[in-house]
GROMACS .gro file of N, CA and C in nm:
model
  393
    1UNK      N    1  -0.002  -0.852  -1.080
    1UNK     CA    2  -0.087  -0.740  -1.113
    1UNK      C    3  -0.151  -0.690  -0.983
    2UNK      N    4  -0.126  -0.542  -0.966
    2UNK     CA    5  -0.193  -0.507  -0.855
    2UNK      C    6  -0.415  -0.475  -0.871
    3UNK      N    7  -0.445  -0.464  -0.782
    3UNK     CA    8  -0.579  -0.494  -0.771
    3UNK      C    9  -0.664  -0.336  -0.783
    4UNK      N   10  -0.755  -0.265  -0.765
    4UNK     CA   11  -0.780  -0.196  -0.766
    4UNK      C   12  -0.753  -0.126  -0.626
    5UNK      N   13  -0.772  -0.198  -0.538
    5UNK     CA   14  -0.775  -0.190  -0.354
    5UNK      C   15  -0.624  -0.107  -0.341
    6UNK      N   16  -0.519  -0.198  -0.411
    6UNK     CA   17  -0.409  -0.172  -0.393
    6UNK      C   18  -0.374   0.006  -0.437
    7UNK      N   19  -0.428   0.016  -0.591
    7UNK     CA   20  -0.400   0.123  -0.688
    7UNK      C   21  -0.499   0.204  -0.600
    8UNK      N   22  -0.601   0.215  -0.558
    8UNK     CA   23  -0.687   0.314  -0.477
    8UNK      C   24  -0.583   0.368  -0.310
    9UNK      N   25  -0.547   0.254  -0.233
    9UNK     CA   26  -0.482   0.268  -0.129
    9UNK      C   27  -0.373   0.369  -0.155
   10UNK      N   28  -0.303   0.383  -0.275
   10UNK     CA   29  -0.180   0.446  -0.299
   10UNK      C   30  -0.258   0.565  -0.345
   11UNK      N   31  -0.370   0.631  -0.384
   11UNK     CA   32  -0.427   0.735  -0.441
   11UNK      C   33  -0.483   0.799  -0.288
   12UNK      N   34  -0.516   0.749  -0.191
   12UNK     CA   35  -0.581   0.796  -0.102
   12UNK      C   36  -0.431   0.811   0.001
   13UNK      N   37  -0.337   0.743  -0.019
   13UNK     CA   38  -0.239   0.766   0.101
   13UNK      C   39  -0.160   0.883   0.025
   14UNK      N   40  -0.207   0.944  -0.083
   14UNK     CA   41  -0.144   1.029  -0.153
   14UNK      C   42  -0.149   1.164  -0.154
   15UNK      N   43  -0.295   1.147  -0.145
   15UNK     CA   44  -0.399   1.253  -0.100
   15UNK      C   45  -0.381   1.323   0.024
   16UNK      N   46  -0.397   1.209   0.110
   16UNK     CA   47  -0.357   1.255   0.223
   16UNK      C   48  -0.268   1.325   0.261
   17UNK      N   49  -0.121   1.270   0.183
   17UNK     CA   50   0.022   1.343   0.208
   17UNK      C   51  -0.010   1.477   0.152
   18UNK      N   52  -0.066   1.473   0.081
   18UNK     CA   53  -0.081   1.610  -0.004
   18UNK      C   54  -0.158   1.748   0.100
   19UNK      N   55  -0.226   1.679   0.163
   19UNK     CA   56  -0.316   1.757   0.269
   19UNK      C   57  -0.282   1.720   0.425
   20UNK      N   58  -0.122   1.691   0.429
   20UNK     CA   59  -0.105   1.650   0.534
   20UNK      C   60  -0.035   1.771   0.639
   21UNK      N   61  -0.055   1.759   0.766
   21UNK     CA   62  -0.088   1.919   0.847
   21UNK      C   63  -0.189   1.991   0.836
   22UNK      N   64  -0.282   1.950   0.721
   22UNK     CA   65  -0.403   2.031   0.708
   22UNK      C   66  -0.523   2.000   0.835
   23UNK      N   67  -0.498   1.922   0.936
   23UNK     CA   68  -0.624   1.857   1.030
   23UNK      C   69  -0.614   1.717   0.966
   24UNK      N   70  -0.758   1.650   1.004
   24UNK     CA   71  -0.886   1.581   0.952
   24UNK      C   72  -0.903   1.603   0.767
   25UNK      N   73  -0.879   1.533   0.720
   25UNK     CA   74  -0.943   1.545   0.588
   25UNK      C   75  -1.064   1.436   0.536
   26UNK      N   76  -1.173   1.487   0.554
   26UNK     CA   77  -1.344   1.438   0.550
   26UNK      C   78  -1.319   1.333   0.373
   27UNK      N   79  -1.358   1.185   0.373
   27UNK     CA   80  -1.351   1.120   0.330
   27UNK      C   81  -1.370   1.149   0.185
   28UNK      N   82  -1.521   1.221   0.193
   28UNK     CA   83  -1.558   1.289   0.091
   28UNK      C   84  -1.497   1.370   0.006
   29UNK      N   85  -1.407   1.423   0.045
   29UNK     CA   86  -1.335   1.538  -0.021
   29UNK      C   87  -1.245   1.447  -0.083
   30UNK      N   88  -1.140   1.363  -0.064
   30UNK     CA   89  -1.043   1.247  -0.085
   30UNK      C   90  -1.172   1.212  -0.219
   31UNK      N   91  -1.238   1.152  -0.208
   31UNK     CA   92  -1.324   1.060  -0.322
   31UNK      C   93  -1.340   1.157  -0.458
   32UNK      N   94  -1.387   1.263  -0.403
   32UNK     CA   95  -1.421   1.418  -0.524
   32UNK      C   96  -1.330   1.415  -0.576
   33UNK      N   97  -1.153   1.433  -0.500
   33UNK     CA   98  -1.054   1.467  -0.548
   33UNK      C   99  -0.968   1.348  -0.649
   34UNK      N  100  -0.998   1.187  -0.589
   34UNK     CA  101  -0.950   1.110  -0.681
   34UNK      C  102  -1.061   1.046  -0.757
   35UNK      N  103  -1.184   1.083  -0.762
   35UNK     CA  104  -1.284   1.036  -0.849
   35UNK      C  105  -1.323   0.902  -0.857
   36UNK      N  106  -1.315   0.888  -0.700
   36UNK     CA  107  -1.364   0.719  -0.695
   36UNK      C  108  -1.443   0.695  -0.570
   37UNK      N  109  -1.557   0.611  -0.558
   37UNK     CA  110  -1.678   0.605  -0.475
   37UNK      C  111  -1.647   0.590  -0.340
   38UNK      N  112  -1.722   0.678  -0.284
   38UNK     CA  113  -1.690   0.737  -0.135
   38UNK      C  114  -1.720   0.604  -0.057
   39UNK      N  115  -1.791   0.506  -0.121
   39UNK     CA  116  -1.856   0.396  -0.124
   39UNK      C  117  -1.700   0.306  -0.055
   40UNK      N  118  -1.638   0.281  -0.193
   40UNK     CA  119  -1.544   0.219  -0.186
   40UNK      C  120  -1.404   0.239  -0.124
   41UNK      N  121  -1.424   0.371  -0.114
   41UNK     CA  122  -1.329   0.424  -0.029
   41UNK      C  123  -1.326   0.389   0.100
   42UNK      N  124  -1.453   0.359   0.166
   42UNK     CA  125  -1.520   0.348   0.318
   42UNK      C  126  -1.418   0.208   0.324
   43UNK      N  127  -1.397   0.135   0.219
   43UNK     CA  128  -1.403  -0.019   0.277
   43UNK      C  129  -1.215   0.002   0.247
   44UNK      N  130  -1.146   0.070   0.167
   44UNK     CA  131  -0.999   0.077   0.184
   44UNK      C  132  -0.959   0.153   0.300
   45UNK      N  133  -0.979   0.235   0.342
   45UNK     CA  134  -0.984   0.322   0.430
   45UNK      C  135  -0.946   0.276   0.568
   46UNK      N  136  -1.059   0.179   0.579
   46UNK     CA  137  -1.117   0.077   0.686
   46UNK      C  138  -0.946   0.024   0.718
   47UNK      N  139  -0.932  -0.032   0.634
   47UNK     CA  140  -0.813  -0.124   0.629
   47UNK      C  141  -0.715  -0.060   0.661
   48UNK      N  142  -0.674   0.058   0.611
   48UNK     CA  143  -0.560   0.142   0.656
   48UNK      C  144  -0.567   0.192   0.757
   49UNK      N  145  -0.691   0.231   0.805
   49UNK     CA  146  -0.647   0.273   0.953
   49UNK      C  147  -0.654   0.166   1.047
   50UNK      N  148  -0.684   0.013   1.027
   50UNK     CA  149  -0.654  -0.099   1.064
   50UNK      C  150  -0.500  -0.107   1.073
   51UNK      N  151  -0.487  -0.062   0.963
   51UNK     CA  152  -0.343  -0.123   0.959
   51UNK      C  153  -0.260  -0.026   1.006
   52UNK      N  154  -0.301   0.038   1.047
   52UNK     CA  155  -0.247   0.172   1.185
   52UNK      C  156  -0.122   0.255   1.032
   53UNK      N  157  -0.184   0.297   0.923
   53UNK     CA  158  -0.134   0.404   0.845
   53UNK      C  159  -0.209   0.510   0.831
   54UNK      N  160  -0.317   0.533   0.886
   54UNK     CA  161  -0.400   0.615   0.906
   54UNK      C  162  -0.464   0.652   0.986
   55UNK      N  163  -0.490   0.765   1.034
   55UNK     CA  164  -0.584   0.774   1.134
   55UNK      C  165  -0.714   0.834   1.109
   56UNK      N  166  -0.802   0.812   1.189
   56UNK     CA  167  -0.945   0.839   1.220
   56UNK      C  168  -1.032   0.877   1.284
   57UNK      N  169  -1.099   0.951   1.270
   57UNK     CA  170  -1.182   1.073   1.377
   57UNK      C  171  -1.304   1.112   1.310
   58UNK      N  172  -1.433   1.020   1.399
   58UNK     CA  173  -1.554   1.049   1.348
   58UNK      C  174  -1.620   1.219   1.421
   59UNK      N  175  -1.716   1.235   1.398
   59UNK     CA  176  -1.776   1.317   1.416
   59UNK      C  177  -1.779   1.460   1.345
   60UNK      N  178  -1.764   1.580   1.395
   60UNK     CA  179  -1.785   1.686   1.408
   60UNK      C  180  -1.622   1.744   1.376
   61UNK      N  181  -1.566   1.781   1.229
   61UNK     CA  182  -1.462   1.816   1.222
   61UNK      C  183  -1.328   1.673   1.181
   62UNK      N  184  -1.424   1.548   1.205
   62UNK     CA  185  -1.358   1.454   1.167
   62UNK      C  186  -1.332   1.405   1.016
   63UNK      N  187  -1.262   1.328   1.017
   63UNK     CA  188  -1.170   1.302   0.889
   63UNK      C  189  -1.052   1.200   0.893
   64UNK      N  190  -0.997   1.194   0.816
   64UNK     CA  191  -0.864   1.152   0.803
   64UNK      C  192  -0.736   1.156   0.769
   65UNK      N  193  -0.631   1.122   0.870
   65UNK     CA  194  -0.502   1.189   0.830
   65UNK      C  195  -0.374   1.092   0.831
   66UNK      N  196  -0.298   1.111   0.771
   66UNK     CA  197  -0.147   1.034   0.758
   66UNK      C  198  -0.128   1.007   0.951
   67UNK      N  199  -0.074   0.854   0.995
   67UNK     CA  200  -0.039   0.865   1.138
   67UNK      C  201   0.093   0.888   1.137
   68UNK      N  202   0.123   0.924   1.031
   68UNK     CA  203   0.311   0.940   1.002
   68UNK      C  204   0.377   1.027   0.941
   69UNK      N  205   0.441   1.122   0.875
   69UNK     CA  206   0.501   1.170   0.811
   69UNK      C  207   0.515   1.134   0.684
   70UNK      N  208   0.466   1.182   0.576
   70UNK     CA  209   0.468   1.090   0.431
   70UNK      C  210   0.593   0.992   0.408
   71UNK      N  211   0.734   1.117   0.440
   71UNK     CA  212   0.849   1.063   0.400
   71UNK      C  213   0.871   0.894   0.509
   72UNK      N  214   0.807   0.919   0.619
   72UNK     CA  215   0.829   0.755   0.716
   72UNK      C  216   0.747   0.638   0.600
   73UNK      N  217   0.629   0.669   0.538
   73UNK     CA  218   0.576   0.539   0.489
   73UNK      C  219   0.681   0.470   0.360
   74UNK      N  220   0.658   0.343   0.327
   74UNK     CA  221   0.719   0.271   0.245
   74UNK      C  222   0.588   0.289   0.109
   75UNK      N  223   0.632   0.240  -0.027
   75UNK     CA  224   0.517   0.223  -0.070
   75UNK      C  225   0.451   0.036  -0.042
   76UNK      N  226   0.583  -0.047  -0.062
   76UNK     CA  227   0.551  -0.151  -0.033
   76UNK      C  228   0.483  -0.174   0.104
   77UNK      N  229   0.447  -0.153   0.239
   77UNK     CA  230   0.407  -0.143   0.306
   77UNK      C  231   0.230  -0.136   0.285
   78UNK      N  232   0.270  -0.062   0.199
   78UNK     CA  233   0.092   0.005   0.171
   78UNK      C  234   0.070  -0.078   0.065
   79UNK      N  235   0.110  -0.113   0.000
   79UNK     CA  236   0.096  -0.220  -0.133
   79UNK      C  237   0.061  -0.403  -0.072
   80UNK      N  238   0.131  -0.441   0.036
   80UNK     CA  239   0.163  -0.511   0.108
   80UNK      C  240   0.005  -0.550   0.170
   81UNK      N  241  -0.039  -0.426   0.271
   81UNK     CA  242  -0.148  -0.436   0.350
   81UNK      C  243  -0.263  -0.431   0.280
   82UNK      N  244  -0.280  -0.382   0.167
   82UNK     CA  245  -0.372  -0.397   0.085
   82UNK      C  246  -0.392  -0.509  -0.023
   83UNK      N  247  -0.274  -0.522  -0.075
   83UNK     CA  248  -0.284  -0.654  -0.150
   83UNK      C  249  -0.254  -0.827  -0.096
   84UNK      N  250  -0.148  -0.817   0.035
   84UNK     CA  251  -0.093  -0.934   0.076
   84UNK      C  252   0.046  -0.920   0.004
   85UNK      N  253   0.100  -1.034   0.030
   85UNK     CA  254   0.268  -1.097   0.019
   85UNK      C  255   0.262  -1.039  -0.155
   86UNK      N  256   0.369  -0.958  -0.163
   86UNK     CA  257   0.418  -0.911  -0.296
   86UNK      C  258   0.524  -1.002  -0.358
   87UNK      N  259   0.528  -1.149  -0.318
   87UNK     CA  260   0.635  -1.293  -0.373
   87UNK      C  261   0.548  -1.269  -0.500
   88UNK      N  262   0.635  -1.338  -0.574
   88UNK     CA  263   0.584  -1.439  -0.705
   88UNK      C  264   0.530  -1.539  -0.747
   89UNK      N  265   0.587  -1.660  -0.620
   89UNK     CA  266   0.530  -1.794  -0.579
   89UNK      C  267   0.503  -1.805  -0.452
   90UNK      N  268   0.445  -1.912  -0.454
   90UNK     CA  269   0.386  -1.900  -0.308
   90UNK      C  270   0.506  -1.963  -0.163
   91UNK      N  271   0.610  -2.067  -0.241
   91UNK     CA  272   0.739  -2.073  -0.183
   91UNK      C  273   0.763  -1.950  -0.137
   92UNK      N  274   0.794  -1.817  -0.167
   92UNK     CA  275   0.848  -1.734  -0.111
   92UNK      C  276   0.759  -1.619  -0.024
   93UNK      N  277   0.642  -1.687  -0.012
   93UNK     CA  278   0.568  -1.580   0.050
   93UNK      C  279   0.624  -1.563   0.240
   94UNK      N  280   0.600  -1.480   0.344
   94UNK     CA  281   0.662  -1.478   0.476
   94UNK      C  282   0.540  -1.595   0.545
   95UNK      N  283   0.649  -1.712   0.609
   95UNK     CA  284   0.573  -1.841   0.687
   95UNK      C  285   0.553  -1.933   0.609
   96UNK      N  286   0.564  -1.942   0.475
   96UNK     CA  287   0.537  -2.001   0.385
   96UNK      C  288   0.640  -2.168   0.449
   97UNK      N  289   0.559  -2.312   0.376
   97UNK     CA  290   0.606  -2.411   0.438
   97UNK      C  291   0.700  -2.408   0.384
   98UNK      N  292   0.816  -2.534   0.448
   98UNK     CA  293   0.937  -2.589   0.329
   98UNK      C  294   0.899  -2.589   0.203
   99UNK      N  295   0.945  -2.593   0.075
   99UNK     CA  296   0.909  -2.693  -0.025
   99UNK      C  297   0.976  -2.780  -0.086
  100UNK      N  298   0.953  -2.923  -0.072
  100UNK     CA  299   1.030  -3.024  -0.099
  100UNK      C  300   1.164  -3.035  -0.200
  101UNK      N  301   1.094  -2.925  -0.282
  101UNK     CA  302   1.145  -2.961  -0.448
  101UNK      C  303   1.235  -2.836  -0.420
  102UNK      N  304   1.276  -2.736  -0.315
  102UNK     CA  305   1.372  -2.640  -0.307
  102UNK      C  306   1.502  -2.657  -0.312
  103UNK      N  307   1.577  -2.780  -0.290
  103UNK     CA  308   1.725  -2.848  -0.352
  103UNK      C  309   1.727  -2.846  -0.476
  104UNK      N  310   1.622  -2.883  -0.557
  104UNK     CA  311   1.659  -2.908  -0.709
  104UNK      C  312   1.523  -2.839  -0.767
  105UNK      N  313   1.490  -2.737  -0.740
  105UNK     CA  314   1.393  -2.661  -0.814
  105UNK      C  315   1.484  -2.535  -0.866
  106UNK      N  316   1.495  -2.554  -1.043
  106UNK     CA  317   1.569  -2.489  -1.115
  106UNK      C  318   1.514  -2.375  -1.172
  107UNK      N  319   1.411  -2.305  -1.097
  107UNK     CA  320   1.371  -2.169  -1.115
  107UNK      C  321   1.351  -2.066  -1.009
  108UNK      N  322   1.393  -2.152  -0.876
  108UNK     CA  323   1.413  -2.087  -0.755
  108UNK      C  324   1.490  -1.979  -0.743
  109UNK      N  325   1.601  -1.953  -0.806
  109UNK     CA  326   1.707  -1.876  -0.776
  109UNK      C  327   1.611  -1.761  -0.835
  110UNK      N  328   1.566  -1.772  -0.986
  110UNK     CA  329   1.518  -1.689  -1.077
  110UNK      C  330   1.411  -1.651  -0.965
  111UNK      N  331   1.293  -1.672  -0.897
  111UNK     CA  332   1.217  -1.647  -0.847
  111UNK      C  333   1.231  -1.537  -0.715
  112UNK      N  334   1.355  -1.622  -0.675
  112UNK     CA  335   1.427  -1.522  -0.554
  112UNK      C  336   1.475  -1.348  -0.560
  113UNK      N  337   1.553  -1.374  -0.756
  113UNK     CA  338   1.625  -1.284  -0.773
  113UNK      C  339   1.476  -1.181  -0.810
  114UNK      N  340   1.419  -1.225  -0.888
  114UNK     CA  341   1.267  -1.119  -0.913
  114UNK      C  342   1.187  -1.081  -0.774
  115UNK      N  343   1.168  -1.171  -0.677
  115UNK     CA  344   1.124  -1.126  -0.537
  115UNK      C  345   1.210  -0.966  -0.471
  116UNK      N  346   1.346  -1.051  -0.490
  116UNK     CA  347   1.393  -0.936  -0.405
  116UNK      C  348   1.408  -0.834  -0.510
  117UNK      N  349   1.382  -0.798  -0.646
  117UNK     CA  350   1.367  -0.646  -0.681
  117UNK      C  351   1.243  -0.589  -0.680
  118UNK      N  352   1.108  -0.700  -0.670
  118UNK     CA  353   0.993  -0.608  -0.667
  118UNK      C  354   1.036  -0.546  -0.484
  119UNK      N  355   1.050  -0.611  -0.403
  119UNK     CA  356   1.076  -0.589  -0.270
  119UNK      C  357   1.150  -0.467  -0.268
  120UNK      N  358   1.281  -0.449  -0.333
  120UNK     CA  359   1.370  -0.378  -0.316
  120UNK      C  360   1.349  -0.231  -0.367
  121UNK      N  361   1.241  -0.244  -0.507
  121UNK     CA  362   1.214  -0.149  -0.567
  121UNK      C  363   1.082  -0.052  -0.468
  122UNK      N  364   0.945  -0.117  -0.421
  122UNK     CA  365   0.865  -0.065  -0.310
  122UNK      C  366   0.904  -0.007  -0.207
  123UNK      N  367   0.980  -0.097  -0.139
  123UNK     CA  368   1.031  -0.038  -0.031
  123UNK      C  369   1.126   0.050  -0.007
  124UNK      N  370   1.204   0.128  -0.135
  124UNK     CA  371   1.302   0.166  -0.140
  124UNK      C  372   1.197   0.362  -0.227
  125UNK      N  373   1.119   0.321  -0.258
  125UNK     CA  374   1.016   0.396  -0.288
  125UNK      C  375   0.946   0.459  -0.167
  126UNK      N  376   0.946   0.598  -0.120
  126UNK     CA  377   0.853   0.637  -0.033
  126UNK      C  378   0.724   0.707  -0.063
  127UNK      N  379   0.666   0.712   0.066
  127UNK     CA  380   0.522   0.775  -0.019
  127UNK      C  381   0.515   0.955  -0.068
  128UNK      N  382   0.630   1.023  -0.007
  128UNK     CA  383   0.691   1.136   0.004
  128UNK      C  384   0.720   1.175  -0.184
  129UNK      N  385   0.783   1.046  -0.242
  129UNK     CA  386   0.842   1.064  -0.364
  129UNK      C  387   0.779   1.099  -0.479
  130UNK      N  388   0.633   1.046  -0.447
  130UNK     CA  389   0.539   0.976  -0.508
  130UNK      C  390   0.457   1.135  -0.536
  131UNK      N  391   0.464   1.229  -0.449
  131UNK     CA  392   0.365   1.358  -0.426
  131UNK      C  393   0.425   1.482  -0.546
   0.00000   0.00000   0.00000
């Protein structure tokens, strides 16, 4: 289940595409437009332009804008940085240790085969599609 962080991140990277070439788009306007606290927005926001999918420009005319072309982002990417590892178990998360029981653990395959379609399905999804 995705989180709110996650479902907000995809509403604001949406927004953006939507107003993208427009400049700077002022935080505020994004919050009015998806009806969620400018508050909370401050703290997803944060993260995305951390996570270098956004950019940022305080002051006078500042705002925020896509650092990419809608059609370059993934959705999993953005789903990813906001929520963490999109695995099922924690065996398959990226760095994740050995696990002992992976020779004869008889739901592995099943786990693998569901990994790689949430994977396959996000990432195969752009943020372009989505607008």
């Amino acid at each position: 289940m995705f989180s709110t962080r996650g479902r907000y991140a995809l509403r604001v990277m949406i927004d953006l595409a939507q107003h993208h070439g427009e400049g700077n788009i002022p935080l505020k306007d994004v919050a009015e437009r998806q009806e969620i606290s400018k508050k909370y927005l401050e703290i997803i926001i944060k993260d995305l332009v951390k996570g270098g999918l956004v950019k940022g420009i305080s002051g006078k005319g500042g705002g925020y804008s896509l650092a990419r072309k809608p059609k370059e982002y993934r959705v999993g990417e953005i789903l990813e940085l906001m929520e963490g590892s999109l695995a099922p178990v924690a065996c398959l998360e990226e760095g994740a240790k050995a696990c002992p029981r992976a020779s004869i653990c008889k739901t592995l395959p099943m786990w693998k085969e569901f990994d790689k379609k949430v994977y396959d399905f996000f990432y195969k999804k752009k943020l372009s599609e989505l607008l």
